[in-house]
XYZ file of C-alpha atoms in Angstrom:
159
model
C -13.736 7.892 0.931
C -12.324 8.674 4.350
C -14.387 6.621 6.783
C -13.747 9.068 9.635
C -14.635 12.222 7.745
C -18.420 11.902 7.998
C -18.566 12.807 11.688
C -16.430 15.943 11.240
C -18.486 16.949 8.196
C -21.704 16.489 10.121
C -20.386 18.673 12.960
C -19.537 21.418 10.444
C -23.014 21.267 8.887
C -24.646 21.383 12.323
C -22.523 24.394 13.270
C -23.661 26.248 10.135
C -27.316 25.368 10.807
C -26.990 26.578 14.403
C -25.435 29.869 13.266
C -28.083 30.548 10.618
C -31.223 29.334 12.358
C -30.167 29.625 16.001
C -31.338 26.055 16.405
C -30.740 23.621 19.211
C -29.266 20.410 17.880
C -29.188 17.112 19.688
C -25.995 15.215 20.370
C -24.329 13.359 17.494
C -24.339 9.637 18.046
C -22.256 7.335 15.884
C -22.266 3.580 15.801
C -19.659 1.325 14.302
C -20.432 -2.259 13.446
C -18.184 -5.148 12.466
C -18.221 -4.021 8.807
C -16.885 -0.569 9.592
C -13.269 -0.217 8.393
C -10.606 -0.474 11.040
C -7.573 1.777 11.246
C -4.437 0.234 9.832
C -1.549 -0.456 12.159
C 1.869 -1.031 10.625
C 4.849 -2.398 12.519
C 8.327 -1.386 11.411
C 11.857 -1.447 12.809
C 14.849 0.801 12.254
C 16.581 -2.260 10.802
C 13.813 -2.618 8.157
C 14.340 0.990 7.142
C 18.124 0.663 7.044
C 17.932 -2.452 4.851
C 15.595 -0.835 2.331
C 17.108 2.657 2.221
C 20.744 1.658 2.594
C 21.309 4.147 5.388
C 20.633 4.337 9.097
C 18.069 6.734 10.447
C 17.758 8.072 13.991
C 14.670 7.268 16.002
C 13.961 10.974 16.519
C 14.165 11.594 12.758
C 11.804 8.694 12.064
C 9.253 9.926 14.591
C 9.515 13.504 13.329
C 8.951 12.495 9.702
C 5.961 10.290 10.460
C 4.452 12.880 12.807
C 4.514 15.420 9.956
C 2.620 12.854 7.873
C 0.015 12.509 10.670
C 1.089 8.928 11.340
C 0.837 8.294 15.083
C 3.140 6.107 17.125
C 0.932 3.702 19.056
C 3.464 1.476 20.723
C 7.208 0.969 20.760
C 8.858 -2.250 21.842
C 12.568 -2.962 21.947
C 12.936 -2.905 18.163
C 9.460 -2.522 16.629
C 7.460 0.672 16.238
C 3.712 0.262 15.707
C 2.183 3.169 13.824
C -1.468 4.004 13.233
C -2.140 5.176 9.691
C -4.639 8.031 9.231
C -7.931 6.946 7.678
C -7.421 9.202 4.640
C -4.129 7.501 3.667
C -5.410 4.584 1.589
C -1.977 4.203 -0.007
C -0.319 3.063 3.223
C -0.913 -0.557 4.132
C 2.456 -2.305 4.548
C 5.821 -1.388 6.052
C 7.326 -0.803 2.598
C 4.758 1.957 2.066
C 5.986 3.674 5.234
C 9.603 3.269 4.131
C 8.708 4.847 0.793
C 7.176 7.833 2.598
C 10.271 8.154 4.783
C 12.490 8.087 1.680
C 10.308 10.731 0.037
C 10.546 13.007 3.074
C 14.319 12.539 3.371
C 14.615 13.235 -0.338
C 15.483 10.628 -2.949
C 18.618 12.600 -3.875
C 19.846 12.275 -0.287
C 19.688 8.471 -0.283
C 22.880 6.524 -0.964
C 23.206 4.941 -4.386
C 23.490 1.197 -4.024
C 24.085 -1.125 -6.933
C 21.653 -3.997 -6.655
C 22.449 -7.581 -7.511
C 21.390 -8.672 -10.987
C 18.163 -10.620 -11.121
C 18.417 -14.025 -12.702
C 15.727 -16.566 -13.285
C 16.527 -20.091 -12.286
C 14.915 -22.509 -14.714
C 16.666 -25.624 -13.577
C 13.548 -27.734 -13.195
C 13.010 -30.784 -15.334
C 9.424 -29.688 -16.038
C 10.625 -26.404 -17.534
C 13.308 -28.160 -19.589
C 10.763 -30.647 -20.939
C 8.165 -27.989 -21.853
C 10.793 -25.742 -23.395
C 12.182 -28.643 -25.463
C 8.675 -29.363 -26.817
C 8.154 -25.686 -27.721
C 11.494 -25.501 -29.531
C 10.802 -28.774 -31.370
C 7.334 -27.618 -32.500
C 8.685 -24.220 -33.596
C 11.441 -25.887 -35.631
C 8.808 -28.037 -37.377
C 6.932 -24.899 -38.490
C 4.166 -24.829 -35.904
C 2.925 -21.520 -34.507
C 1.310 -20.779 -31.171
C -2.359 -19.951 -31.566
C -4.789 -18.394 -29.135
C -8.276 -19.565 -29.858
C -11.569 -18.508 -28.392
C -13.560 -21.693 -28.835
C -15.391 -21.252 -25.546
C -16.523 -17.693 -26.192
C -20.159 -16.971 -26.964
C -20.825 -16.383 -30.642
C -21.967 -12.763 -30.117
C -18.383 -11.880 -29.081
C -16.947 -13.217 -32.366
C -18.387 -10.328 -34.371
C -16.060 -7.356 -34.273
């Protein structure tokens, strides 16, 4: 639920009541306590965007795209832009979310195709080698891995 929508909704309802009943309505007063959600602020640099998208983007293009998405520029330092995310955009919380939105607005087909490095897992620890050796040994001796529910309550055993 958009935590800023209630005040606008209340104003709309009051306007309808005033039109229908010609009523005088008192001023709307809202209070926010420490539990009230705060607006999200995300810092991002042009370098962050270039690294993730594989292409450079002009500052004017960045600001234009985010303005169309109702994302406001709060502050700009030498290299960091701080943006305020609208309260209805629950999906935006980190800079990668903003980069994803920028990519979407540019168009995924317009992004350069970059071959990524293969991902490899490094299992060069002695603990892994020892545990893996035990598993292989037990498997070769005919043992099977079993999942058992000995700590479950008996009522869950009946299927």
